[in-house]
CSV table of C-alpha atoms in Angstrom, one decimal:
chain,number,residue,atom,x,y,z
A,1,MET,CA,-110.9,55.1,-12.2
A,2,THR,CA,-111.8,51.8,-10.8
A,3,MET,CA,-109.6,49.8,-8.6
A,4,SER,CA,-108.9,47.2,-11.3
A,5,ASN,CA,-108.2,49.8,-13.8
A,6,SER,CA,-105.7,51.4,-11.4
A,7,ALA,CA,-103.9,48.2,-10.9
A,8,GLU,CA,-103.7,47.5,-14.6
A,9,SER,CA,-102.5,51.0,-15.1
A,10,LEU,CA,-99.8,50.6,-12.5
A,11,ASN,CA,-98.7,47.3,-14.1
A,12,GLU,CA,-98.6,48.9,-17.4
A,13,ASP,CA,-96.5,51.9,-16.1
A,14,LYS,CA,-93.9,49.8,-14.1
A,15,PRO,CA,-92.7,46.3,-14.8
A,16,LEU,CA,-92.7,43.8,-12.0
A,17,ILE,CA,-88.9,43.3,-12.2
A,18,SER,CA,-86.8,46.1,-13.4
A,19,GLY,CA,-83.4,45.9,-15.0
A,20,ASN,CA,-81.7,46.8,-11.7
A,21,ASN,CA,-83.8,44.3,-9.8
A,22,ASN,CA,-82.7,41.6,-12.3
A,23,HIS,CA,-79.1,42.2,-11.4
A,24,VAL,CA,-79.8,42.0,-7.7
A,25,VAL,CA,-81.5,38.7,-8.0
A,26,ARG,CA,-78.6,37.2,-10.0
A,27,ARG,CA,-76.2,38.2,-7.2
A,28,VAL,CA,-78.4,36.7,-4.6
A,29,VAL,CA,-78.5,33.4,-6.5
A,30,LYS,CA,-74.7,33.4,-6.9
A,31,VAL,CA,-74.2,34.0,-3.2
A,32,THR,CA,-76.7,31.3,-2.2
A,33,LEU,CA,-75.0,28.8,-4.5
A,34,LEU,CA,-71.6,29.7,-3.1
A,35,PHE,CA,-72.7,29.2,0.5
A,36,MET,CA,-74.3,25.9,-0.5
A,37,GLY,CA,-71.0,24.8,-2.1
A,38,ILE,CA,-69.1,25.7,1.1
A,39,ALA,CA,-71.6,23.8,3.2
A,40,VAL,CA,-71.3,20.7,1.0
A,41,LEU,CA,-67.5,20.9,1.1
A,42,ALA,CA,-67.5,21.2,4.9
A,43,PHE,CA,-69.7,18.2,5.1
A,44,VAL,CA,-67.3,16.1,3.0
A,45,ILE,CA,-64.3,17.2,5.0
A,46,HIS,CA,-66.0,16.3,8.2
A,47,ASN,CA,-66.9,12.9,7.0
A,48,ASN,CA,-63.9,11.9,5.0
A,49,ALA,CA,-60.3,11.3,6.3
A,50,ASN,CA,-59.0,12.0,2.7
A,51,PRO,CA,-61.4,14.9,1.6
A,52,PHE,CA,-59.9,15.2,-1.8
A,53,ALA,CA,-59.9,11.5,-2.7
A,54,SER,CA,-63.1,11.7,-4.6
A,55,PHE,CA,-61.8,14.6,-6.7
A,56,LEU,CA,-58.4,13.3,-7.6
A,57,PRO,CA,-57.4,10.6,-10.0
A,58,THR,CA,-56.1,7.4,-8.4
A,59,SER,CA,-52.5,8.2,-9.3
A,60,TYR,CA,-52.7,11.2,-7.0
A,61,TYR,CA,-53.9,9.5,-3.9
A,62,PHE,CA,-51.6,9.9,-0.9
A,63,HIS,CA,-50.0,6.7,0.2
A,64,PRO,CA,-48.5,6.9,3.8
A,65,PRO,CA,-44.9,5.5,4.2
A,66,PRO,CA,-44.8,1.8,5.1
A,67,ALA,CA,-44.4,1.1,8.8
A,68,PRO,CA,-40.8,0.4,9.9
A,69,PRO,CA,-39.8,-3.3,10.2
A,70,PRO,CA,-39.9,-4.7,13.7
A,71,PHE,CA,-36.8,-4.1,15.8
A,72,SER,CA,-34.1,-6.7,15.1
A,73,ALA,CA,-31.2,-7.1,17.6
A,74,ALA,CA,-29.1,-8.6,14.9
A,75,SER,CA,-29.6,-5.8,12.4
A,76,ALA,CA,-29.0,-3.2,15.1
A,77,SER,CA,-25.8,-4.9,16.1
A,78,SER,CA,-24.7,-5.1,12.5
A,79,SER,CA,-25.4,-1.4,12.0
A,80,SER,CA,-23.6,-0.5,15.2
A,81,SER,CA,-20.6,-2.6,14.3
A,82,GLU,CA,-20.3,-0.9,10.9
A,83,VAL,CA,-20.5,2.6,12.4
A,84,GLY,CA,-18.0,1.5,15.0
A,85,ASP,CA,-15.6,0.2,12.4
A,86,LEU,CA,-15.7,3.5,10.5
A,87,MET,CA,-14.9,5.4,13.7
A,88,LEU,CA,-12.1,2.9,14.5
A,89,ASP,CA,-10.6,3.3,11.0
A,90,GLY,CA,-10.4,7.1,11.6
A,91,VAL,CA,-8.6,6.7,14.9
A,92,LEU,CA,-6.2,4.1,13.4
A,93,LYS,CA,-5.3,6.3,10.5
A,94,ASN,CA,-4.4,9.2,12.8
A,95,ALA,CA,-2.1,6.9,14.9
A,96,SER,CA,-0.6,4.8,12.1
A,97,MET,CA,3.0,4.6,11.2
A,98,LYS,CA,4.0,5.0,7.5
A,99,ASP,CA,3.7,1.2,7.0
A,100,ARG,CA,0.2,1.1,8.6
A,101,THR,CA,1.4,-0.3,11.9
A,102,VAL,CA,-0.3,0.7,15.2
A,103,ILE,CA,0.2,-0.1,18.8
A,104,LEU,CA,-3.0,-1.2,20.6
A,105,THR,CA,-4.0,-1.7,24.2
A,106,THR,CA,-7.4,-2.1,25.9
A,107,LEU,CA,-8.6,-0.2,29.0
A,108,ASN,CA,-11.5,-0.5,31.3
A,109,ASP,CA,-12.7,1.5,34.3
A,110,ALA,CA,-10.7,-0.4,36.9
A,111,TRP,CA,-7.4,0.1,35.1
A,112,ALA,CA,-8.1,3.7,34.2
A,113,GLU,CA,-8.2,4.9,37.8
A,114,PRO,CA,-5.6,7.7,38.6
A,115,ASN,CA,-2.3,6.2,39.8
A,116,SER,CA,-3.3,2.8,38.5
A,117,VAL,CA,-2.3,0.7,35.6
A,118,LEU,CA,-2.9,3.3,32.8
A,119,ASP,CA,-0.7,5.9,34.4
A,120,LEU,CA,2.1,3.4,35.0
A,121,PHE,CA,1.8,2.1,31.4
A,122,LEU,CA,2.1,5.6,29.9
A,123,HIS,CA,4.9,6.5,32.3
A,124,SER,CA,7.0,3.6,31.1
A,125,PHE,CA,7.0,4.9,27.6
A,126,ARG,CA,8.2,8.3,28.8
A,127,ILE,CA,11.1,6.9,30.9
A,128,GLY,CA,12.1,4.1,28.5
A,129,ASN,CA,15.1,4.2,26.2
A,130,GLN,CA,13.9,6.1,23.1
A,131,THR,CA,10.3,4.9,23.5
A,132,GLN,CA,8.4,8.1,24.0
A,133,TRP,CA,7.8,8.6,20.2
A,134,LEU,CA,5.9,5.3,20.2
A,135,LEU,CA,3.1,7.0,22.1
A,136,ASN,CA,2.3,8.8,18.9
A,137,HIS,CA,1.2,5.5,17.5
A,138,LEU,CA,-0.6,4.1,20.5
A,139,VAL,CA,-4.4,3.6,20.3
A,140,ILE,CA,-6.2,3.0,23.6
A,141,ILE,CA,-9.3,0.9,23.0
A,142,CYS,CA,-11.8,1.8,25.8
A,143,LEU,CA,-14.2,-0.7,27.1
A,144,ASP,CA,-16.6,1.6,29.0
A,145,ASP,CA,-17.5,5.3,29.5
A,146,LYS,CA,-15.2,6.0,32.4
A,147,ALA,CA,-12.2,4.5,30.6
A,148,TYR,CA,-13.0,6.6,27.5
A,149,ALA,CA,-13.3,9.8,29.5
A,150,ARG,CA,-10.0,9.1,31.2
A,151,CYS,CA,-8.3,8.3,27.9
A,152,LEU,CA,-9.5,11.5,26.3
A,153,ALA,CA,-7.9,13.4,29.2
A,154,SER,CA,-4.6,11.6,29.0
A,155,HIS,CA,-3.9,10.6,25.4
A,156,PRO,CA,-4.7,11.7,21.8
A,157,HIS,CA,-5.7,8.4,20.2
A,158,CYS,CA,-8.8,6.9,22.0
A,159,TYR,CA,-11.4,4.5,20.6
A,160,ASP,CA,-14.7,3.9,22.3
A,161,LEU,CA,-15.5,0.2,21.9
A,162,ARG,CA,-19.1,0.9,22.8
A,163,SER,CA,-19.6,2.3,19.3
A,164,ARG,CA,-19.5,-1.4,18.2
A,165,GLY,CA,-22.2,-2.3,20.8
A,166,ASP,CA,-19.8,-3.6,23.5
A,167,ASN,CA,-19.5,-2.3,27.1
A,168,PHE,CA,-17.3,-3.7,29.9
A,169,THR,CA,-17.4,-1.9,33.3
A,170,ASN,CA,-15.4,-2.8,36.4
A,171,GLU,CA,-12.6,-5.2,36.8
A,172,ALA,CA,-13.1,-8.5,34.9
A,173,PHE,CA,-11.7,-11.1,37.3
A,174,PHE,CA,-9.8,-14.0,35.8
A,175,MET,CA,-12.0,-16.6,34.1
A,176,THR,CA,-15.3,-15.0,35.0
A,177,PRO,CA,-17.9,-14.9,32.2
A,178,ASN,CA,-17.2,-11.1,31.8
A,179,TYR,CA,-13.5,-11.8,31.6
A,180,LEU,CA,-14.0,-14.5,28.9
A,181,LYS,CA,-16.3,-12.2,26.9
A,182,MET,CA,-13.8,-9.4,27.1
A,183,MET,CA,-10.9,-11.6,25.9
A,184,TRP,CA,-12.9,-13.0,22.9
A,185,THR,CA,-14.2,-9.5,22.0
A,186,ARG,CA,-10.6,-8.5,21.8
A,187,ILE,CA,-9.7,-11.3,19.4
A,188,ASP,CA,-12.7,-10.4,17.2
A,189,LEU,CA,-11.7,-6.7,17.2
A,190,LEU,CA,-8.1,-7.6,16.3
A,191,ALA,CA,-9.3,-9.7,13.4
A,192,SER,CA,-11.3,-6.6,12.1
A,193,ILE,CA,-8.2,-4.4,12.4
A,194,LEU,CA,-6.2,-6.9,10.4
A,195,GLN,CA,-8.9,-7.0,7.8
A,196,MET,CA,-8.7,-3.2,7.5
A,197,GLY,CA,-5.1,-3.6,6.5
A,198,TYR,CA,-3.3,-2.5,9.7
A,199,ASN,CA,-0.4,-4.3,11.3
A,200,PHE,CA,-0.4,-4.1,15.0
A,201,VAL,CA,1.5,-4.6,18.2
A,202,PHE,CA,-1.1,-5.6,20.8
A,203,THR,CA,0.0,-5.0,24.4
A,204,ASP,CA,-1.8,-5.4,27.6
A,205,ALA,CA,-1.7,-2.2,29.7
A,206,ASP,CA,0.2,-4.0,32.4
A,207,VAL,CA,3.1,-4.4,30.1
A,208,MET,CA,5.8,-1.8,30.7
A,209,TRP,CA,7.8,-0.6,27.7
A,210,PHE,CA,11.5,0.2,28.2
A,211,ARG,CA,13.0,-0.2,24.7
A,212,ASP,CA,11.8,-0.1,21.2
A,213,PRO,CA,10.6,-3.7,20.6
A,214,PHE,CA,10.7,-3.4,16.8
A,215,GLN,CA,14.5,-3.9,17.0
A,216,ARG,CA,14.0,-7.3,18.5
A,217,PHE,CA,11.1,-8.7,16.4
A,218,HIS,CA,11.8,-11.4,13.9
A,219,SER,CA,11.9,-10.0,10.3
A,220,ASN,CA,10.5,-13.2,8.7
A,221,ALA,CA,7.3,-13.7,10.8
A,222,ASP,CA,3.6,-13.0,10.3
A,223,PHE,CA,2.6,-13.5,13.9
A,224,GLN,CA,4.8,-13.2,17.0
A,225,ILE,CA,3.8,-13.7,20.6
A,226,ALA,CA,5.3,-13.3,24.0
A,227,CYS,CA,5.8,-16.2,26.4
A,228,ASP,CA,5.1,-17.1,30.0
A,229,ARG,CA,7.8,-19.7,29.6
A,230,TYR,CA,10.3,-19.8,26.8
A,231,VAL,CA,12.1,-23.0,25.9
A,232,GLY,CA,14.9,-21.4,24.0
A,233,ASN,CA,13.7,-21.8,20.4
A,234,PRO,CA,11.4,-19.2,18.7
A,235,ASP,CA,9.9,-21.9,16.4
A,236,ASP,CA,9.1,-24.4,19.1
A,237,VAL,CA,5.3,-24.7,19.6
A,238,ASN,CA,6.0,-26.1,23.1
A,239,ASN,CA,6.7,-22.5,24.2
A,240,LEU,CA,4.0,-21.4,26.6
A,241,PRO,CA,2.6,-18.2,25.0
A,242,ASN,CA,1.0,-15.2,26.5
A,243,GLY,CA,-1.6,-13.3,24.4
A,244,GLY,CA,-0.9,-10.1,26.2
A,245,PHE,CA,1.8,-9.1,23.8
A,246,THR,CA,1.7,-9.9,20.1
A,247,TYR,CA,3.1,-8.4,16.8
A,248,VAL,CA,1.0,-9.2,13.8
A,249,ILE,CA,1.3,-8.3,10.1
A,250,SER,CA,-1.9,-8.0,8.1
A,251,ASN,CA,-1.9,-10.4,5.2
A,252,ASN,CA,-3.8,-13.4,3.7
A,253,ARG,CA,-2.4,-15.7,6.4
A,254,THR,CA,-3.0,-13.7,9.6
A,255,ILE,CA,-6.6,-12.7,8.7
A,256,PRO,CA,-7.9,-16.2,8.3
A,257,PHE,CA,-5.8,-17.3,11.3
A,258,TYR,CA,-7.5,-14.7,13.6
A,259,LYS,CA,-10.9,-15.7,12.2
A,260,PHE,CA,-10.2,-19.4,12.9
A,261,TRP,CA,-8.9,-18.5,16.4
A,262,TYR,CA,-12.1,-16.6,17.2
A,263,LYS,CA,-14.3,-19.3,15.8
A,264,SER,CA,-12.5,-22.0,17.8
A,265,ARG,CA,-14.0,-20.6,21.0
A,266,GLU,CA,-17.1,-22.6,20.1
A,267,ASP,CA,-15.1,-25.8,20.2
A,268,TYR,CA,-13.5,-25.0,23.5
A,269,LYS,CA,-16.3,-23.4,25.5
A,270,GLY,CA,-15.3,-21.9,28.8
A,271,MET,CA,-11.7,-21.4,27.8
A,272,HIS,CA,-10.0,-18.0,27.3
A,273,ASP,CA,-8.2,-17.0,24.1
A,274,GLN,CA,-4.7,-17.9,25.3
A,275,ASP,CA,-5.6,-21.5,26.2
A,276,VAL,CA,-7.5,-21.9,22.9
A,277,PHE,CA,-4.5,-20.7,21.1
A,278,ASN,CA,-2.4,-23.4,22.8
A,279,LYS,CA,-5.0,-25.9,21.5
A,280,ILE,CA,-4.9,-24.7,17.9
A,281,LYS,CA,-1.3,-23.7,17.4
A,282,SER,CA,-0.5,-27.1,15.8
A,283,HIS,CA,-3.9,-27.5,14.1
A,284,PRO,CA,-3.7,-28.7,10.4
A,285,PHE,CA,-5.5,-25.5,9.4
A,286,ILE,CA,-2.6,-23.4,10.7
A,287,LYS,CA,-0.2,-25.5,8.6
A,288,LYS,CA,-2.5,-25.2,5.6
A,289,ILE,CA,-2.6,-21.4,5.6
A,290,GLY,CA,1.2,-21.4,6.0
A,291,ILE,CA,1.4,-18.7,8.7
A,292,ARG,CA,4.9,-18.0,9.9
A,293,MET,CA,4.7,-18.0,13.7
A,294,LYS,CA,7.4,-17.0,16.2
A,295,PHE,CA,7.6,-17.1,20.0
A,296,LEU,CA,9.4,-14.2,21.6
A,297,ASP,CA,12.4,-14.7,24.0
A,298,THR,CA,11.8,-13.7,27.6
A,299,ALA,CA,15.3,-12.2,27.7
A,300,TYR,CA,13.8,-9.3,25.7
A,301,PHE,CA,10.1,-9.7,26.4
A,302,GLY,CA,9.9,-10.8,30.0
A,303,GLY,CA,7.3,-10.9,32.7
A,304,PHE,CA,6.7,-11.9,36.3
A,305,CYS,CA,6.3,-15.5,35.2
A,306,GLU,CA,9.8,-15.5,33.8
A,307,PRO,CA,11.6,-12.2,34.3
A,308,SER,CA,14.2,-11.0,31.9
A,309,LYS,CA,17.6,-11.3,33.6
A,310,ASP,CA,19.5,-8.4,32.0
A,311,LEU,CA,18.2,-4.9,32.1
A,312,ASN,CA,20.6,-4.1,29.2
A,313,LEU,CA,18.5,-6.2,26.9
A,314,VAL,CA,14.9,-5.9,28.1
A,315,CYS,CA,12.3,-4.3,25.9
A,316,THR,CA,9.1,-5.0,27.8
A,317,MET,CA,8.1,-6.5,31.1
A,318,HIS,CA,4.6,-7.9,31.8
A,319,ALA,CA,2.8,-8.2,35.1
A,320,ASN,CA,1.7,-11.8,34.2
A,321,CYS,CA,1.3,-14.6,36.6
A,322,CYS,CA,-0.3,-12.1,38.9
A,323,ILE,CA,-4.0,-11.9,40.0
A,324,GLY,CA,-5.6,-8.8,41.3
A,325,GLN,CA,-5.1,-5.2,40.4
A,326,PRO,CA,-3.6,-4.0,43.7
A,327,ASN,CA,-0.9,-6.7,43.5
A,328,LYS,CA,-0.1,-5.7,39.9
A,329,VAL,CA,0.1,-2.0,40.7
A,330,HIS,CA,2.3,-2.6,43.7
A,331,ASP,CA,4.8,-4.6,41.8
A,332,LEU,CA,4.7,-2.5,38.6
A,333,LYS,CA,5.7,0.6,40.7
A,334,ILE,CA,8.7,-1.4,42.0
A,335,LEU,CA,9.5,-2.4,38.4
A,336,LEU,CA,9.6,1.2,37.3
A,337,GLU,CA,11.7,2.2,40.3
A,338,ASP,CA,14.2,-0.6,39.3
A,339,TRP,CA,14.4,0.8,35.8
A,340,ILE,CA,14.9,4.4,37.0
A,341,LYS,CA,17.7,3.3,39.3
A,342,PHE,CA,19.3,1.3,36.5
A,343,THR,CA,19.2,4.1,34.0
A,344,SER,CA,20.7,6.5,36.5
A,345,LEU,CA,23.9,4.5,36.7
A,346,PRO,CA,26.9,5.5,34.7
A,347,ALA,CA,26.9,3.8,31.2
A,348,THR,CA,30.1,1.9,32.0
A,349,THR,CA,28.5,0.5,35.2
A,350,ARG,CA,25.4,-0.6,33.4
A,351,ALA,CA,27.4,-2.3,30.6
A,352,SER,CA,29.8,-4.1,32.9
A,353,SER,CA,27.4,-5.4,35.5
A,354,PRO,CA,24.1,-6.9,34.3
A,355,SER,CA,21.3,-5.8,36.6
A,356,SER,CA,18.0,-7.6,37.2
A,357,TRP,CA,14.7,-6.9,38.8
A,358,THR,CA,13.6,-6.9,42.5
A,359,VAL,CA,10.2,-8.1,41.5
A,360,PRO,CA,7.9,-10.0,41.7
A,361,ASP,CA,6.9,-9.2,45.3
A,362,TYR,CA,3.2,-9.3,45.9
A,363,CYS,CA,2.8,-11.2,42.6
A,364,ARG,CA,5.1,-14.0,43.8
């Protein structure tokens, strides 16, 4: 057999690719194609931030969320104020009387110190004649973090004014910019409280409470205010008022009145709320809205400017006409001692011999 014949014979006896070999080849091709596909995909992923974009219809493209708008102090302030008002409403509800009346005071760090104004203020309610129950309806509006912490440790109804975006730390000395800002913030806050539908008695924390004042308020008034000097007639606008003690009913006369009062600060720049009130109390707008205004007699609502003369009648006493916390604290302690001495006398002695105060002393 020749070589060529042998090769032909071999080719005739065994095909070049058998059935089994056919199957192997197909598997090799599939694996090769798979690896090629993976390589292509890896290349696409490496070079495309959105690797599936070319495979998805446009409606499926991923759209990142829009960037937030630039910070706006006005919008932040508005949002903060809304949150603060919700928190305030919760505190007011818990403290409110059945007719939606609350008692309000403000407190900052300086007056919150132990054995200072806050302690004397709360103590006056406890030793007053049937005044302790009124503490259940007292809301302390705190102007800074230390005042808020002290309030939480001393009283159940505390509101943190910082939730509205305001913060006042340290003693605000009379007529300084911080003092003026604090006074006008107070007027703005009281306007909001009226708009929420709450009546209020606002009292400075240096007002001592000895009797229930609701027995002495005028029944036919929307707005009532204490006086530094009282001329003898509750309707006389010549009375010299003091904004540290007011009783206000929420209605369609007092709400615009407080808004007008707050806005009037722009017309009398550099003046505090009490002096601006004196400027606007006879304004045509006041007459137009028909607010019924009364000035409170110092016989019942006295102060160091004009002390009440008979302890049988007094409801509150204010450390007005006095500058400086140490002077106020000194004289308020004497005031409380005078009251304790008076109430320790036999009832017949108290009734027959009107007693008066031994203050002011440092506040003279």
